Tab-separated table of C-alpha atoms and ligand atoms in Angstrom:
chain	number	residue	atom	x	y	z
A	221	MET	CA	1.829	4.901	21.877
A	222	THR	CA	-1.885	5.109	21.107
A	223	THR	CA	-3.620	4.108	17.875
A	224	GLY	CA	-4.909	7.662	17.245
A	225	SER	CA	-3.895	9.478	14.078
A	226	THR	CA	-0.672	11.449	14.172
A	227	ASP	CA	-0.974	14.958	15.536
A	228	ARG	CA	-0.666	17.484	12.667
A	229	LYS	CA	1.824	19.266	14.890
A	230	ILE	CA	4.298	16.380	14.883
A	231	ASP	CA	4.013	16.377	11.095
A	232	LYS	CA	4.784	20.120	11.154
A	233	MET	CA	7.800	19.471	13.353
A	234	ILE	CA	9.167	16.870	10.928
A	235	HIS	CA	8.612	19.363	8.109
A	236	LEU	CA	10.497	22.051	10.016
A	237	LEU	CA	13.418	19.729	10.727
A	238	VAL	CA	13.526	18.600	7.081
A	239	LYS	CA	13.417	22.212	5.844
A	240	ASN	CA	16.397	22.928	8.102
A	241	ALA	CA	18.055	19.571	7.467
A	242	MET	CA	21.587	19.225	8.830
A	243	VAL	CA	21.242	22.497	10.789
A	244	VAL	CA	20.846	22.690	14.557
A	245	VAL	CA	17.310	23.961	15.238
A	246	PRO	CA	16.820	25.349	18.750
A	247	GLY	CA	14.171	23.528	20.818
A	248	PRO	CA	12.416	26.800	21.788
A	249	LYS	CA	12.202	27.781	18.090
A	250	ILE	CA	10.519	24.457	17.257
A	251	ALA	CA	8.134	24.875	20.206
A	252	LEU	CA	7.260	28.441	19.201
A	253	GLN	CA	6.765	27.756	15.494
A	254	ILE	CA	4.567	24.773	16.116
A	255	GLY	CA	2.744	26.179	19.100
A	256	VAL	CA	3.528	23.469	21.662
A	257	THR	CA	5.539	23.253	24.879
A	258	ARG	CA	9.255	22.421	24.901
A	259	ALA	CA	8.371	19.276	26.838
A	260	ALA	CA	6.122	18.134	23.940
A	261	VAL	CA	8.981	18.735	21.494
A	262	GLY	CA	11.260	16.556	23.648
A	263	GLN	CA	8.599	13.810	23.749
A	264	TRP	CA	8.114	13.837	19.973
A	265	ILE	CA	11.852	13.751	19.326
A	266	LYS	CA	11.896	10.584	21.460
A	267	THR	CA	9.018	9.077	19.437
A	268	LEU	CA	10.787	9.848	16.164
A	269	ARG	CA	14.036	8.332	17.390
A	270	GLU	CA	12.148	5.155	18.314
A	271	LEU	CA	11.068	5.006	14.671
A	272	GLY	CA	14.674	5.161	13.533
A	273	VAL	CA	14.829	8.875	12.680
A	274	GLU	CA	18.378	10.047	13.276
A	275	ILE	CA	18.211	13.263	15.296
A	276	LYS	CA	21.208	14.539	17.185
A	277	GLY	CA	20.552	16.520	20.367
A	278	HIS	CA	22.986	19.375	20.975
A	279	HIS	CA	22.969	20.126	24.645
A	280	GLY	CA	21.548	23.588	25.221
A	281	THR	CA	21.390	24.503	21.524
A	282	GLY	CA	18.830	22.280	19.840
A	283	TYR	CA	18.197	19.364	17.490
A	284	GLN	CA	19.813	18.398	14.209
A	285	LEU	CA	18.360	15.994	11.686
A	286	LEU	CA	21.158	13.751	10.440
A	287	LYS	CA	19.224	12.121	7.585
A	288	ILE	CA	15.919	12.848	5.814
A	289	PRO	CA	13.496	10.530	7.640
A	290	ASP	CA	11.665	7.721	5.907
A	291	ILE	CA	8.311	8.238	7.623
A	292	LEU	CA	5.070	8.321	5.654
A	293	VAL	CA	3.801	11.636	7.039
A	294	PRO	CA	1.750	13.921	4.759
A	295	SER	CA	4.300	16.752	4.763
A	296	LEU	CA	6.931	14.529	3.100
A	297	ILE	CA	4.516	13.140	0.508
A	298	GLN	CA	1.897	15.658	-0.550
A	299	ALA	CA	4.313	18.183	-2.078
A	300	GLU	CA	5.090	15.549	-4.753
A	301	LEU	CA	1.483	14.807	-5.648
A	302	GLY	CA	0.482	18.023	-7.430
A	303	GLU	CA	-3.243	18.195	-8.199
A	304	SER	CA	-3.813	14.506	-7.518
A	305	GLU	CA	-7.102	13.663	-5.784
A	306	ILE	CA	-5.649	10.475	-4.348
A	307	GLY	CA	-3.601	11.646	-1.375
A	308	ARG	CA	-5.085	15.154	-1.110
A	309	THR	CA	-5.918	14.115	2.436
A	310	ILE	CA	-3.471	11.732	4.105
A	311	ILE	CA	-4.115	10.515	7.632
A	312	HIS	CA	-1.004	9.096	9.208
A	313	HIS	CA	-0.858	6.755	12.197
A	314	PHE	CA	2.264	5.647	13.978
A	315	ARG	CA	0.242	2.599	14.946
A	316	ALA	CA	-3.192	1.455	13.770
A	317	ASP	CA	-5.070	-1.802	14.247
A	318	SER	CA	-5.845	-1.943	10.508
A	319	THR	CA	-5.762	0.992	8.080
A	320	ASN	CA	-8.694	-0.662	6.248
A	321	THR	CA	-10.810	-0.525	9.399
A	322	ALA	CA	-9.811	3.113	9.954
A	323	ALA	CA	-10.589	3.972	6.302
A	324	LEU	CA	-13.975	2.187	6.357
A	325	ASN	CA	-14.895	4.188	9.481
A	326	LEU	CA	-13.839	7.433	7.847
A	327	ALA	CA	-15.729	6.547	4.667
A	328	GLN	CA	-18.842	5.971	6.769
A	329	LYS	CA	-18.414	9.468	8.190
A	330	GLY	CA	-18.225	10.957	4.695
A	331	ALA	CA	-14.460	11.183	4.018
A	332	GLU	CA	-13.844	12.461	0.499
A	333	HIS	CA	-12.731	10.442	-2.508
A	334	GLY	CA	-8.959	9.960	-2.486
A	335	THR	CA	-8.478	10.097	1.289
A	336	VAL	CA	-5.549	7.894	2.299
A	337	VAL	CA	-4.913	6.286	5.689
A	338	VAL	CA	-1.381	5.074	6.268
A	339	ALA	CA	0.382	3.509	9.263
A	340	GLU	CA	3.963	2.793	10.249
A	341	GLU	CA	2.718	-0.362	11.963
A	342	GLN	CA	-0.525	-2.364	12.201
A	343	THR	CA	-1.520	-4.459	15.175
A	344	ALA	CA	-4.343	-6.290	13.365
A	345	GLY	CA	-3.477	-6.007	9.665
A	346	ARG	CA	-5.894	-8.067	7.570
A	347	GLY	CA	-5.215	-10.028	4.410
A	348	ARG	CA	-7.591	-11.717	1.994
A	349	LEU	CA	-9.567	-14.795	3.040
A	350	GLY	CA	-9.388	-13.827	6.708
A	351	ARG	CA	-5.633	-14.135	6.924
A	352	PRO	CA	-3.504	-11.774	9.029
A	353	TRP	CA	-1.113	-9.369	7.253
A	354	HIS	CA	2.375	-9.186	8.740
A	355	SER	CA	2.818	-5.448	9.442
A	356	GLU	CA	6.263	-4.923	10.959
A	357	LYS	CA	6.977	-1.418	12.245
A	358	SER	CA	8.535	1.035	9.757
A	359	SER	CA	9.474	-1.730	7.297
A	360	GLY	CA	6.475	-1.807	5.009
A	361	ILE	CA	3.814	0.405	3.539
A	362	TYR	CA	0.373	-0.228	5.053
A	363	ALA	CA	-2.118	2.042	3.357
A	364	SER	CA	-5.818	2.247	2.528
A	365	VAL	CA	-7.324	4.492	-0.112
A	366	ILE	CA	-10.966	5.578	-0.069
A	367	LEU	CA	-12.528	5.738	-3.536
A	368	ARG	CA	-16.003	6.912	-4.431
A	369	PRO	CA	-16.410	5.608	-7.977
A	370	PRO	CA	-19.550	6.165	-10.039
A	371	PHE	CA	-20.092	2.398	-10.429
A	372	SER	CA	-22.471	-0.233	-9.144
A	373	PRO	CA	-21.078	-2.714	-6.566
A	374	ALA	CA	-20.889	-5.346	-9.332
A	375	ALA	CA	-18.124	-3.362	-11.034
A	376	ALA	CA	-15.977	-3.203	-7.926
A	377	PRO	CA	-13.652	-6.154	-8.821
A	378	ILE	CA	-12.090	-4.157	-11.655
A	379	LEU	CA	-10.949	-1.632	-9.034
A	380	THR	CA	-8.891	-4.380	-7.412
A	381	LEU	CA	-7.235	-5.168	-10.731
A	382	MET	CA	-6.699	-1.438	-11.296
A	383	ALA	CA	-4.897	-1.278	-7.943
A	384	GLY	CA	-2.840	-4.355	-8.886
A	385	VAL	CA	-1.627	-2.797	-12.135
A	386	ALA	CA	-0.909	0.539	-10.421
A	387	THR	CA	1.096	-1.204	-7.689
A	388	GLN	CA	2.964	-3.331	-10.236
A	389	HIS	CA	3.964	-0.233	-12.208
A	390	ALA	CA	4.931	1.730	-9.091
A	391	LEU	CA	7.116	-1.066	-7.704
A	392	SER	CA	8.873	-1.861	-10.931
A	393	ALA	CA	9.460	1.819	-11.773
A	394	ALA	CA	10.715	2.664	-8.274
A	395	THR	CA	13.059	-0.329	-7.912
A	396	GLY	CA	13.792	-1.702	-11.369
A	397	LEU	CA	12.785	-5.173	-10.115
A	398	SER	CA	10.707	-7.410	-12.326
A	399	VAL	CA	7.286	-7.566	-10.629
A	400	ASP	CA	4.579	-10.044	-11.666
A	401	ILE	CA	0.870	-10.056	-10.768
A	402	ARG	CA	-0.780	-13.292	-9.704
A	403	TRP	CA	-4.524	-13.178	-10.271
A	404	PRO	CA	-6.345	-11.431	-8.840
A	405	ASN	CA	-3.982	-9.100	-7.048
A	406	ASP	CA	-0.814	-10.535	-5.502
A	407	LEU	CA	2.412	-8.820	-6.485
A	408	LEU	CA	5.319	-11.228	-6.838
A	409	VAL	CA	9.072	-10.847	-7.165
A	410	ASN	CA	10.965	-13.998	-8.092
A	411	GLY	CA	7.790	-16.010	-7.454
A	412	LYS	CA	7.273	-14.749	-3.887
A	413	LYS	CA	4.688	-12.303	-2.641
A	414	VAL	CA	5.936	-8.782	-2.055
A	415	ALA	CA	2.591	-6.962	-1.859
A	416	GLY	CA	-1.118	-7.681	-1.570
A	417	ILE	CA	-4.390	-5.852	-1.940
A	418	LEU	CA	-7.553	-6.188	0.130
A	419	THR	CA	-10.592	-4.435	-1.329
A	420	GLU	CA	-13.528	-3.785	0.973
A	421	MET	CA	-16.602	-1.709	0.329
A	422	SER	CA	-19.592	-0.093	1.868
A	423	ALA	CA	-22.656	-0.523	-0.328
A	424	GLU	CA	-26.409	-1.078	-0.148
A	425	LEU	CA	-28.959	-2.307	-2.686
A	426	GLY	CA	-26.983	-1.718	-5.846
A	427	ARG	CA	-25.456	1.526	-4.611
A	428	LEU	CA	-21.749	1.791	-3.921
A	429	HIS	CA	-20.926	4.295	-1.171
A	430	ALA	CA	-17.207	3.800	-1.012
A	431	VAL	CA	-14.493	1.318	-1.839
A	432	VAL	CA	-11.441	0.923	0.366
A	433	LEU	CA	-8.334	-0.345	-1.383
A	434	GLY	CA	-5.982	-1.705	1.279
A	435	ILE	CA	-2.449	-2.132	-0.002
A	436	GLY	CA	0.364	-3.771	1.919
A	437	ILE	CA	3.908	-3.679	0.519
A	438	ASN	CA	6.906	-5.440	2.067
A	439	VAL	CA	9.614	-2.863	1.464
A	440	ASN	CA	12.532	-2.989	3.889
A	441	HIS	CA	11.934	-6.193	5.851
A	442	ARG	CA	15.378	-7.741	6.335
A	443	GLU	CA	13.829	-11.154	6.871
A	444	MET	CA	10.292	-12.528	6.700
A	445	PRO	CA	8.926	-14.561	9.650
A	446	ALA	CA	9.775	-18.269	9.329
A	447	GLU	CA	6.237	-19.341	8.387
A	448	LEU	CA	6.101	-16.785	5.541
A	449	LYS	CA	9.640	-17.268	4.212
A	450	PRO	CA	8.728	-19.901	1.600
A	451	ILE	CA	6.012	-17.693	0.073
A	452	ALA	CA	6.760	-14.045	0.887
A	453	THR	CA	9.621	-11.623	0.444
A	454	SER	CA	10.452	-7.911	0.514
A	455	LEU	CA	11.877	-5.475	-2.003
A	456	ARG	CA	14.988	-5.243	0.177
A	457	ILE	CA	15.509	-9.008	0.333
A	458	GLU	CA	15.181	-9.342	-3.448
A	459	SER	CA	17.433	-6.408	-4.349
A	460	GLN	CA	19.780	-6.541	-1.369
A	461	ARG	CA	19.398	-2.849	-0.680
A	462	PRO	CA	16.946	-0.723	1.301
A	463	TRP	CA	14.437	1.541	-0.453
A	464	SER	CA	12.896	4.850	0.514
A	465	ARG	CA	9.356	4.012	1.616
A	466	VAL	CA	8.456	7.652	1.045
A	467	GLN	CA	9.508	7.416	-2.626
A	468	VAL	CA	7.781	4.060	-3.170
A	469	PHE	CA	4.608	5.446	-1.563
A	470	ILE	CA	4.667	8.582	-3.732
A	471	ALA	CA	5.076	6.384	-6.829
A	472	LEU	CA	2.150	4.210	-5.672
A	473	LEU	CA	-0.227	7.140	-5.095
A	474	LYS	CA	0.659	8.682	-8.469
A	475	GLU	CA	0.057	5.401	-10.313
A	476	LEU	CA	-3.260	4.862	-8.511
A	477	GLU	CA	-4.378	8.312	-9.636
A	478	ARG	CA	-3.248	7.569	-13.204
A	479	TYR	CA	-4.962	4.174	-13.499
A	480	TYR	CA	-8.124	5.322	-11.733
A	481	HIS	CA	-8.522	8.009	-14.397
A	482	LEU	CA	-7.762	5.487	-17.137
A	483	LEU	CA	-10.593	3.340	-15.738
A	484	LEU	CA	-13.037	6.265	-15.661
A	485	GLU	CA	-12.099	7.452	-19.142
A	486	LYS	CA	-11.529	4.203	-21.057
A	487	GLY	CA	-13.494	1.664	-19.042
A	488	SER	CA	-12.657	-1.708	-17.523
A	489	ALA	CA	-11.381	-3.248	-20.801
A	490	ALA	CA	-8.437	-0.804	-20.736
A	491	ILE	CA	-7.524	-1.954	-17.216
A	492	ALA	CA	-7.931	-5.641	-18.125
A	493	GLU	CA	-5.637	-5.073	-21.109
A	494	ARG	CA	-2.946	-3.393	-18.961
A	495	TRP	CA	-3.314	-6.138	-16.347
A	496	ALA	CA	-2.875	-8.885	-18.942
A	497	ALA	CA	0.249	-7.162	-20.296
A	498	ALA	CA	1.742	-6.931	-16.798
A	499	SER	CA	1.032	-10.496	-15.610
A	500	THR	CA	2.437	-13.864	-16.621
A	501	TYR	CA	-0.776	-15.366	-15.209
A	502	ALA	CA	-3.032	-13.954	-17.918
A	503	ASN	CA	-2.274	-16.487	-20.638
A	504	GLY	CA	-0.858	-19.974	-20.911
A	505	LYS	CA	-0.092	-20.385	-17.204
A	506	ARG	CA	-0.662	-23.806	-15.692
A	507	ILE	CA	-2.466	-23.187	-12.401
A	508	ARG	CA	-4.084	-24.861	-9.435
A	509	ILE	CA	-7.456	-23.324	-8.560
A	510	MET	CA	-8.337	-23.511	-4.909
A	511	THR	CA	-11.893	-23.067	-3.658
A	512	PRO	CA	-13.205	-23.968	-0.187
A	513	GLU	CA	-14.779	-27.097	-1.777
A	514	ALA	CA	-12.111	-28.407	-4.137
A	515	GLU	CA	-8.845	-27.990	-6.000
A	516	SER	CA	-8.512	-28.337	-9.759
A	517	LEU	CA	-5.891	-27.891	-12.465
A	518	ALA	CA	-6.313	-25.636	-15.487
A	519	THR	CA	-4.486	-23.412	-17.969
A	520	THR	CA	-5.191	-19.677	-18.215
A	521	VAL	CA	-6.548	-18.434	-21.548
A	522	GLY	CA	-6.977	-14.680	-20.977
A	523	LEU	CA	-8.684	-12.058	-18.895
A	524	ASP	CA	-12.123	-10.809	-19.863
A	525	SER	CA	-13.011	-7.133	-19.841
A	526	SER	CA	-14.627	-7.333	-16.395
A	527	GLY	CA	-11.421	-8.738	-14.912
A	528	ALA	CA	-12.517	-12.389	-14.674
A	529	LEU	CA	-9.720	-14.899	-15.386
A	530	ARG	CA	-10.612	-17.301	-18.181
A	531	VAL	CA	-9.320	-20.830	-17.636
A	532	ARG	CA	-9.467	-24.083	-19.607
A	533	TYR	CA	-9.711	-27.355	-17.658
A	534	ASP	CA	-8.038	-30.502	-18.935
A	535	ASP	CA	-11.389	-31.722	-20.347
A	536	TRP	CA	-11.444	-28.507	-22.500
A	537	ARG	CA	-14.244	-26.996	-20.467
A	538	GLU	CA	-13.773	-23.247	-20.087
A	539	GLU	CA	-14.780	-21.029	-17.203
A	540	ALA	CA	-14.322	-17.426	-16.086
A	541	LEU	CA	-13.103	-17.157	-12.492
A	542	VAL	CA	-14.438	-14.171	-10.606
A	543	ALA	CA	-13.057	-14.922	-7.148
A	544	GLY	CA	-10.771	-17.348	-5.414
A	545	GLU	CA	-7.152	-18.223	-5.243
A	546	VAL	CA	-4.753	-19.628	-7.799
A	547	ALA	CA	-1.194	-20.930	-7.644
A	548	GLU	CA	1.299	-21.693	-10.375
A	549	VAL	CA	1.911	-25.373	-11.096
A	550	LYS	CA	5.580	-25.801	-11.884
B	19	BTN	C1	-3.638	-9.963	0.782
B	19	BTN	O1	-4.037	-10.902	1.486
B	19	BTN	O2	-2.872	-10.177	-0.154
B	19	BTN	C2	-4.100	-8.568	1.041
B	19	BTN	C3	-3.214	-7.850	2.013
B	19	BTN	C4	-3.651	-6.426	2.307
B	19	BTN	C5	-2.862	-5.804	3.422
B	19	BTN	C6	-3.164	-4.353	3.566
B	19	BTN	S1	-2.023	-3.527	4.637
B	19	BTN	C7	-3.009	-2.094	4.591
B	19	BTN	C8	-4.456	-2.538	4.638
B	19	BTN	N1	-4.902	-2.707	6.002
B	19	BTN	C9	-5.176	-3.982	6.283
B	19	BTN	O3	-5.560	-4.408	7.389
B	19	BTN	N2	-4.977	-4.748	5.192
B	19	BTN	C10	-4.536	-3.961	4.065
């Protein structure tokens, strides 16, 4: 399988099968309606089966979808998004190196605000601080959203917090799990990381061209790799049931749209307020602050309106953290 974006025609085929769910659809009808050869239909059915889509082949009569597939293709998502700008264009990949790289390239070529790139699998998923992001096939949501906000680059950090609050709301509403946010933007369930956000931007001399919000969510991973087990988890592991990635993704895109508009209309203080209400890290949390140079202990004393985390060191000195990594001290 290549890393190119998914052919719109395969998306159309999934749509056709879903529209006729549980009915046997003749191969020639699929080929005719989509405008491809019967051989291409056979090839795509194989690809979909490899992704876990349950399609029964009826010899000589056609194909029957046995279950609505949980694939993040535009045709299964966009109908739920209404007038939303975020997700008006969704570019789906069965496999991408990194959806952030793909989105940054598209942004460079002028892709519109709200364009979303999503992949079933990433071969070079990136996390913060140069770490890799574990991107197991069809288990997680690996998505990047292109935003074109009317801000200067200096205001970009609040967009990361905006994405953190939106993701927190989407995950807790979709699953009922209690989801915490560790500053600046790690989503935790029972103290372990279930999702992360990598914000990258293209800017020059005080002018922001585009921001790419890369969001990775561990949804249906049955088990995390050994090295991640102590610190990471999935929604499935924590709730002991699988979740529809399509539904979680729809919830995420809707919440991003909602909080982006809140930011534009009410400003960064409104986001900081929502963030502080959603995170146990905002106030009174004993934390370890890790920078490349040193580690220190402090207690959190609030979030300022730009999204910086205010901390008090043991000598009562106070500081506002704008970047870095923190961990809870138990
Ligand atoms: C983190 O370190 O917490 C940030 C993880 C961000 C991962 C996502 S998955 C989709 C997008 N593409 C990437 O390569 N990274 C982000």
